Each structure stands twice: as C-alpha cells, then as structure tokens.
Coordinates of N, CA, C and O in Angstrom, one line a residue:
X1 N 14.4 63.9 75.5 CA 15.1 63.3 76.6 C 16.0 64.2 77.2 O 16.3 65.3 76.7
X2 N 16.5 63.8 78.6 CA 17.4 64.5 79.2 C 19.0 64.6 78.3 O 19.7 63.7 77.9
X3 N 19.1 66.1 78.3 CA 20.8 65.9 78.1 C 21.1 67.0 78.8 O 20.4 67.9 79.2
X4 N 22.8 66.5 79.1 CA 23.4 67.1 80.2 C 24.8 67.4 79.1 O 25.3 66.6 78.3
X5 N 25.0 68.5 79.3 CA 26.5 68.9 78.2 C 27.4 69.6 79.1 O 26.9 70.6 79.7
X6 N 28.8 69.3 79.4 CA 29.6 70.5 80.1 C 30.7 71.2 78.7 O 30.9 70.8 77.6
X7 N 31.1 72.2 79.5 CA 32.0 72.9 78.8 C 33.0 74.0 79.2 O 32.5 75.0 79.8
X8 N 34.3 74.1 78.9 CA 34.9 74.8 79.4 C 36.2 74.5 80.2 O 36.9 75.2 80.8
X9 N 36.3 73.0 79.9 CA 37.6 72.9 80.3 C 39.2 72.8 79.2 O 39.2 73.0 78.0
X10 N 40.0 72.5 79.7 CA 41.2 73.0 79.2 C 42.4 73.2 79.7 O 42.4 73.9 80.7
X11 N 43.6 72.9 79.2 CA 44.8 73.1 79.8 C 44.9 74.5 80.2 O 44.5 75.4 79.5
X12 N 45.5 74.5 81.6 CA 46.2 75.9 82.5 C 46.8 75.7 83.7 O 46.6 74.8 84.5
X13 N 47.7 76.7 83.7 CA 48.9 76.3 84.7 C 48.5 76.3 86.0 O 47.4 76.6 86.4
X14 N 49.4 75.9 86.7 CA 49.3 75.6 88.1 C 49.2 77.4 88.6 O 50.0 78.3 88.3
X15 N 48.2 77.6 89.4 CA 48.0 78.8 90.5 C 46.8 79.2 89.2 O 46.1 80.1 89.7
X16 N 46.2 79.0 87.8 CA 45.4 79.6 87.3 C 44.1 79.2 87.2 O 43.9 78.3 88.0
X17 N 43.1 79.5 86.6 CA 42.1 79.4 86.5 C 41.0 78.9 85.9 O 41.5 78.9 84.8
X18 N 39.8 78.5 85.7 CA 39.0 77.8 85.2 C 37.2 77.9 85.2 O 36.8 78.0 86.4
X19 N 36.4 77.9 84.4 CA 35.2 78.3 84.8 C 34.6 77.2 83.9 O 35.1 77.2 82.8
X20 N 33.8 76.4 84.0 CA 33.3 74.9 83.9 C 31.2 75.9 83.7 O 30.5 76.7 84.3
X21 N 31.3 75.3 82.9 CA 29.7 75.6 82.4 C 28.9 74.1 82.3 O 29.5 73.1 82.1
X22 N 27.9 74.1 82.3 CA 27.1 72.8 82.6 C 25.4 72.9 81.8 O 24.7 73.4 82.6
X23 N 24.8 72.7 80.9 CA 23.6 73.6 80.5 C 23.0 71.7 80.7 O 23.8 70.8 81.1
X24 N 21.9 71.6 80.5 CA 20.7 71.0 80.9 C 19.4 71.0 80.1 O 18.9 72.1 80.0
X25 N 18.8 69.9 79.5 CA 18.1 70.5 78.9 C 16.9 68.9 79.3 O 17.2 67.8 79.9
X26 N 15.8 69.3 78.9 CA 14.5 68.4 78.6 C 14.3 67.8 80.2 O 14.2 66.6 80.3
X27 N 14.2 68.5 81.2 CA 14.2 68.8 82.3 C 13.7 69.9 83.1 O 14.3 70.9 82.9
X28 N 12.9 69.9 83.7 CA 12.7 71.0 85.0 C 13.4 71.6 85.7 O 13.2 71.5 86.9
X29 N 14.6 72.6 85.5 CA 16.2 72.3 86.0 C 16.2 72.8 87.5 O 17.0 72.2 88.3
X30 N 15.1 74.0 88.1 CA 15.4 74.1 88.9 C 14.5 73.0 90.1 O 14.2 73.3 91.2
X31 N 14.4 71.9 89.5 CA 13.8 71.3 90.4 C 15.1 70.2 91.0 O 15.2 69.6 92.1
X32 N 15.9 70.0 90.2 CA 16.9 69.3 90.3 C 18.3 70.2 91.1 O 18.5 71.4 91.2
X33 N 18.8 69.1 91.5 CA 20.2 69.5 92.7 C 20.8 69.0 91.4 O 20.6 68.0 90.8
X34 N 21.8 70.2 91.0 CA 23.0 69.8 90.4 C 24.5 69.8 91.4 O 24.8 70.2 92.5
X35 N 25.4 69.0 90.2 CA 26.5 68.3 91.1 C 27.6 68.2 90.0 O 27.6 67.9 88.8
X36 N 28.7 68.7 90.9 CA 30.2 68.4 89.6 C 31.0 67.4 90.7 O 31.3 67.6 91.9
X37 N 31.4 66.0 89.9 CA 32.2 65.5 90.2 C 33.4 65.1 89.4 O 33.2 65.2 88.1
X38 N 34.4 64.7 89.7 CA 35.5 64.5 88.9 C 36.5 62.8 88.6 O 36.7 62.3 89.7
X39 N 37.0 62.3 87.9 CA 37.9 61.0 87.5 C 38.8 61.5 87.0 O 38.8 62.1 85.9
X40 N 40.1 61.3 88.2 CA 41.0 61.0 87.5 C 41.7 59.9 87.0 O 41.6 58.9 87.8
X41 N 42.6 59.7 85.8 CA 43.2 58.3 85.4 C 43.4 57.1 86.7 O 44.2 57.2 87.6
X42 N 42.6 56.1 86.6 CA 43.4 55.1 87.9 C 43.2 55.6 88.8 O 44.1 55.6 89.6
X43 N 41.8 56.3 89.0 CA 41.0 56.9 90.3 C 39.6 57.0 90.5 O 39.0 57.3 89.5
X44 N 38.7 56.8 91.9 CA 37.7 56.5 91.8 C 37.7 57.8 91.8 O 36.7 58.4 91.7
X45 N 35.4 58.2 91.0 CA 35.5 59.7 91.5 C 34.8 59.9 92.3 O 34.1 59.2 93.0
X46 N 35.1 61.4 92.2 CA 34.8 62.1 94.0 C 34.0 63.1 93.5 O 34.2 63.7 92.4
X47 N 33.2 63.2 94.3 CA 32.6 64.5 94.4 C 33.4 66.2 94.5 O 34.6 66.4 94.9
X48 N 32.7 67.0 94.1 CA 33.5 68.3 93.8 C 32.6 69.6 94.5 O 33.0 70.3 95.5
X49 N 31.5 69.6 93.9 CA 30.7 70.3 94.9 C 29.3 70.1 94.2 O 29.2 70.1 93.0
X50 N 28.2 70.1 95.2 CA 26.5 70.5 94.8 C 25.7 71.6 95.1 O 26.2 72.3 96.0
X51 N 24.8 71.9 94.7 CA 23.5 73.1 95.0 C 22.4 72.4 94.5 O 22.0 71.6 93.7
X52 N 21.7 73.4 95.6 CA 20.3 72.6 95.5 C 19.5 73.9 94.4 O 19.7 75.1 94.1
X53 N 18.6 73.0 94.2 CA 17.5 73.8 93.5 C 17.4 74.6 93.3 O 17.5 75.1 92.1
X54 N 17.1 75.1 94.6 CA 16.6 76.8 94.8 C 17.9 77.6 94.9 O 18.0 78.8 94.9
X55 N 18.8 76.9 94.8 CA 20.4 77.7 94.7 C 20.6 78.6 96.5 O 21.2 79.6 96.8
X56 N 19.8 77.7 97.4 CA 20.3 78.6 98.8 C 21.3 77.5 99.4 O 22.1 77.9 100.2
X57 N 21.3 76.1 99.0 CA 22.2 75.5 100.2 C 23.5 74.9 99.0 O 23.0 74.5 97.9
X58 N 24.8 74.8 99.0 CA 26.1 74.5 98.5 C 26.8 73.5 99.3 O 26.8 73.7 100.6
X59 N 27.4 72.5 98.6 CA 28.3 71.8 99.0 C 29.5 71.7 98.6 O 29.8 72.1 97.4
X60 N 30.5 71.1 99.4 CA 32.1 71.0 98.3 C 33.1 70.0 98.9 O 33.2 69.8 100.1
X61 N 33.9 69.4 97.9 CA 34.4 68.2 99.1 C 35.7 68.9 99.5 O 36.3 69.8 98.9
X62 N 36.0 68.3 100.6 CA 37.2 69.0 101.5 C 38.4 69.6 100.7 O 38.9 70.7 100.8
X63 N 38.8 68.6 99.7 CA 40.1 69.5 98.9 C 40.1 70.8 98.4 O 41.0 71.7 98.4
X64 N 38.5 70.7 98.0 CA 38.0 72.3 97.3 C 39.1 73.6 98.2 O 40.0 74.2 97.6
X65 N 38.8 73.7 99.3 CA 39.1 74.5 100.2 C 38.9 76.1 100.2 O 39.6 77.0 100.6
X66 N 37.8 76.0 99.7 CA 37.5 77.7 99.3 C 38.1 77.9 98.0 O 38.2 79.0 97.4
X67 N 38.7 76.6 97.4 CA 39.1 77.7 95.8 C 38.0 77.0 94.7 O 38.4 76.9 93.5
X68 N 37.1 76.6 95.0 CA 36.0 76.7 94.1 C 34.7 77.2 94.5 O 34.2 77.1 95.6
X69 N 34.0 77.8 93.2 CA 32.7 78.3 93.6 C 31.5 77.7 92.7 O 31.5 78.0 91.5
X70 N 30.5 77.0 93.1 CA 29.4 76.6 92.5 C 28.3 77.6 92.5 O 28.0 78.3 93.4
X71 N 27.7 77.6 91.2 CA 26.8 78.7 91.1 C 25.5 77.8 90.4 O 25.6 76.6 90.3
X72 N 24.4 78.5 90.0 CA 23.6 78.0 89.1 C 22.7 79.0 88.5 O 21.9 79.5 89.2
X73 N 22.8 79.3 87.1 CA 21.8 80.1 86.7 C 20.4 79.4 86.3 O 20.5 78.4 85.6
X74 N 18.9 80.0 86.9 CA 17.9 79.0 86.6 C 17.2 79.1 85.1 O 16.6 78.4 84.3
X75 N 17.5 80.4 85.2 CA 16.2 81.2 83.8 C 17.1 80.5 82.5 O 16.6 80.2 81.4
X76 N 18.8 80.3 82.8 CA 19.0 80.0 82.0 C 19.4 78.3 81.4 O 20.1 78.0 80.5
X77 N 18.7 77.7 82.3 CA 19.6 75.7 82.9 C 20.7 75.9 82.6 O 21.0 75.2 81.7
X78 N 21.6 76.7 83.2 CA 22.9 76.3 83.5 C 23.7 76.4 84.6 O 23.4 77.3 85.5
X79 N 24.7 75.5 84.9 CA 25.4 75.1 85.6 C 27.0 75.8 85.7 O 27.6 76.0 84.7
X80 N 27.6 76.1 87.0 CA 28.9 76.5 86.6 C 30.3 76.3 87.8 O 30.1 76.5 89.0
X81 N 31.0 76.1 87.4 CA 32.2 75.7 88.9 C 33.0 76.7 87.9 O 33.3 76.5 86.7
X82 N 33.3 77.7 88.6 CA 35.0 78.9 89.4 C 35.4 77.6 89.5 O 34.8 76.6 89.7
X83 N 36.7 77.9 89.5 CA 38.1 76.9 89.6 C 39.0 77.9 89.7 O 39.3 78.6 88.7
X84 N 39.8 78.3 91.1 CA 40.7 79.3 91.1 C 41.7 78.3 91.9 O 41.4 77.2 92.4
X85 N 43.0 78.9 91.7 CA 44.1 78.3 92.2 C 44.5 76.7 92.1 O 45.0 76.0 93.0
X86 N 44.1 76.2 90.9 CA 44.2 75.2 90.7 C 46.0 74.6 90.7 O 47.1 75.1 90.6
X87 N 45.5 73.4 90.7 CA 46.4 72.6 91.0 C 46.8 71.6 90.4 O 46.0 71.2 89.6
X88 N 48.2 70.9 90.3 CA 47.6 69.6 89.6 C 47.1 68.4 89.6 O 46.6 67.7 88.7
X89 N 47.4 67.9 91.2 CA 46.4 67.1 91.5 C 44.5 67.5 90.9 O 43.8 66.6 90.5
X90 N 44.2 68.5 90.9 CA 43.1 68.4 90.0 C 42.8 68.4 88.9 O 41.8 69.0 88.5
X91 N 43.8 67.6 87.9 CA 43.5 67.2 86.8 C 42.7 66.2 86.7 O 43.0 65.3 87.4
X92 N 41.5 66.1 85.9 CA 41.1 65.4 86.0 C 39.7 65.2 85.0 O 39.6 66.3 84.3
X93 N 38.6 64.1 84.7 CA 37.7 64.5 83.4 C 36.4 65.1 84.8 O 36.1 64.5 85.9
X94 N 35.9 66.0 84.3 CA 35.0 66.7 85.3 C 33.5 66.8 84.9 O 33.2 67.7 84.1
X95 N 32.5 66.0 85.3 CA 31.3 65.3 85.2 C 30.2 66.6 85.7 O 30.2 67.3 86.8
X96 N 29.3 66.8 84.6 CA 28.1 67.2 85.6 C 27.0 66.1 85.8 O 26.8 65.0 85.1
X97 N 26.3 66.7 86.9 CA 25.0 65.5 87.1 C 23.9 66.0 87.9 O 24.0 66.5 89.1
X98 N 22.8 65.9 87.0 CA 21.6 66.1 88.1 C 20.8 65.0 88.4 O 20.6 63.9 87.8
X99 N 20.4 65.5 89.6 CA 19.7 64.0 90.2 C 18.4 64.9 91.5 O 18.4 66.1 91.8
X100 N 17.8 64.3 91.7 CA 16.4 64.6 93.0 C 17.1 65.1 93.5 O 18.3 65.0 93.5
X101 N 16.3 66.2 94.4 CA 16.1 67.0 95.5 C 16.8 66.2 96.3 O 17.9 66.7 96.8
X102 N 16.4 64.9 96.6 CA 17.1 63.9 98.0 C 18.6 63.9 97.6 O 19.4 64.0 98.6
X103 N 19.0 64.0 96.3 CA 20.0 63.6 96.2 C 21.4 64.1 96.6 O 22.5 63.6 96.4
X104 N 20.9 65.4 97.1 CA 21.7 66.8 97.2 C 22.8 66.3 98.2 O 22.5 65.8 99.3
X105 N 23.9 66.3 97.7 CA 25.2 66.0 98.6 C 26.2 65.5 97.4 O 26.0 66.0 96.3
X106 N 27.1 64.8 97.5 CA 28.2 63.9 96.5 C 28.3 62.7 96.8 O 29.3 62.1 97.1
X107 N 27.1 62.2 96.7 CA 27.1 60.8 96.2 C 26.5 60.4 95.1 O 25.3 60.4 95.0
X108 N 27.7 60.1 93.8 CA 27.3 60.1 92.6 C 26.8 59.1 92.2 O 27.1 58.8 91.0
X109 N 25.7 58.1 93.0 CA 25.1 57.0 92.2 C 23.5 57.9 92.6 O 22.6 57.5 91.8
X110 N 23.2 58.9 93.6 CA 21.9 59.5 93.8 C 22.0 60.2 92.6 O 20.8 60.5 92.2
X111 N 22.7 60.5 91.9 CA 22.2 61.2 90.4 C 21.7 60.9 89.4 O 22.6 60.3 88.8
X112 N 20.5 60.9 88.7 CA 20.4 60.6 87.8 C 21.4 60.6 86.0 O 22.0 59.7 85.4
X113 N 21.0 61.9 85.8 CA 21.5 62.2 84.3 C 22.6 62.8 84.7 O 22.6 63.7 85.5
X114 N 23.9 62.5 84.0 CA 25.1 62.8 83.6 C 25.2 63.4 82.2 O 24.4 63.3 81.3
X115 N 26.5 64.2 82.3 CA 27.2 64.5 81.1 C 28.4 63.5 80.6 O 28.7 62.4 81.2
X116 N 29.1 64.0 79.4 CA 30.2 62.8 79.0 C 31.4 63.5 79.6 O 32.5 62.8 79.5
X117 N 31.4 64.6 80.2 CA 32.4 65.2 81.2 C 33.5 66.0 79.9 O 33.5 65.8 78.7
X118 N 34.3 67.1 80.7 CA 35.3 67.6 80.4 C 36.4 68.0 80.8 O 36.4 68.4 82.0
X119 N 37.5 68.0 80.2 CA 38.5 67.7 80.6 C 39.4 68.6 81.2 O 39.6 69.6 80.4
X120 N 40.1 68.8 82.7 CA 40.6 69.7 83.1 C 42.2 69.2 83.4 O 42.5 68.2 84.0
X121 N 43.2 70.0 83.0 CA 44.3 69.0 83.1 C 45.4 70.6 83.7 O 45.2 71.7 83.2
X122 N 46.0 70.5 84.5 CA 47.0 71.7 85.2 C 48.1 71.4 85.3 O 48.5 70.6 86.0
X123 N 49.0 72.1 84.6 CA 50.4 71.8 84.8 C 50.9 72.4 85.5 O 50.3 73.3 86.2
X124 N 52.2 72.0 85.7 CA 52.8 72.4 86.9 C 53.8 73.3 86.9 O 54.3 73.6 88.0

C-alpha cells in the first residue's frame, strides 16, 4: 500500500531555518504531483507549495514569499520544502500529499495519500 512519511521538523528560532523531507513509497512517484500543506492549532489548512511530476512547474501560497523552496528528488521518491526565514506564524503540523497529475495546485481534498505530518514550531 501507499505510504507517505515526512520528516525533519522541529523547534527553531525566528529568522532560522528548516528542511522538511517527504519519501513515498508503493507508488509511481514521479507520476504523482506532490504537495506540502500545513494546520495550525484552531486553523483550517492551507496549502504551502506543489510540483508536478516531471518537477518543471512549482507552486506556493502567497505567504511563502520567496522563503520557501520545493524540490523533488525522483530516482529517490523523495520530497523536500527549504524553509528559510521562518516565522512564527508558521508554526504549524506540516502535511505531505500526493495526489493525480489534475491535482497539481493546493487544494487539499484533490490529494490522494497523506502523511501523519510533522511538526514545525518557531519561536520568537
């Protein structure tokens, strides 16, 4: 069966850094758009950013603002979000998910398989 595992999160200060790993397994990976979105406490989630397949087209939702970078390695099914200049509004539990080709954007019900998420928390 499909499983989806993240890893790599963890407490760090405000202005510091973070690199979020995502692996994938019992799946075709590069046929799938992967996707990181995030919940925080007493918040709906949002989308964070996507790539497609073939790793030529990237998405990210507006807060990002150039301080995150989505990557994907294929040979290896893994997944990965840079987190620079973080904040603490971006604390938060941080989801991966793949879903179809169509699905490519941040809308997290077009996803299929999820992870149980990990936890990114920034102080201030």
């Amino acid at each position: 069966q499909v499983q989806v595992v993240e890893s790599g999160g963890g407490l760090v200060q405000a202005g510091g850094s973070l690199r979020l790993s995502c692996t994938a397994s019992g799946l075709t990976f590069d046929d799938y758009v992967m996707g990181w979105f995030r919940q925080a406490p007493g918040k709906e989630r949002e989308g964070v950013s996507c790539i497609s397949g073939s790793d030529v087209s990237t998405c990210y939702g507006d807060f990002v603002k150039g301080r995150f970078t989505i990557s994907r390695d294929n040979a290896k099914n893994t997944l990965y979000l840079q987190m620079n200049s973080l904040k603490p509004e971006d604390t938060a539990m941080y989801y991966c998910a793949a879903g179809p080709a169509w699905a490519y954007g941040l809308v997290s019900r077009k996803y299929n398989y999820w992870g149980q998420g990990t936890q990114v928390t920034v102080s201030s």
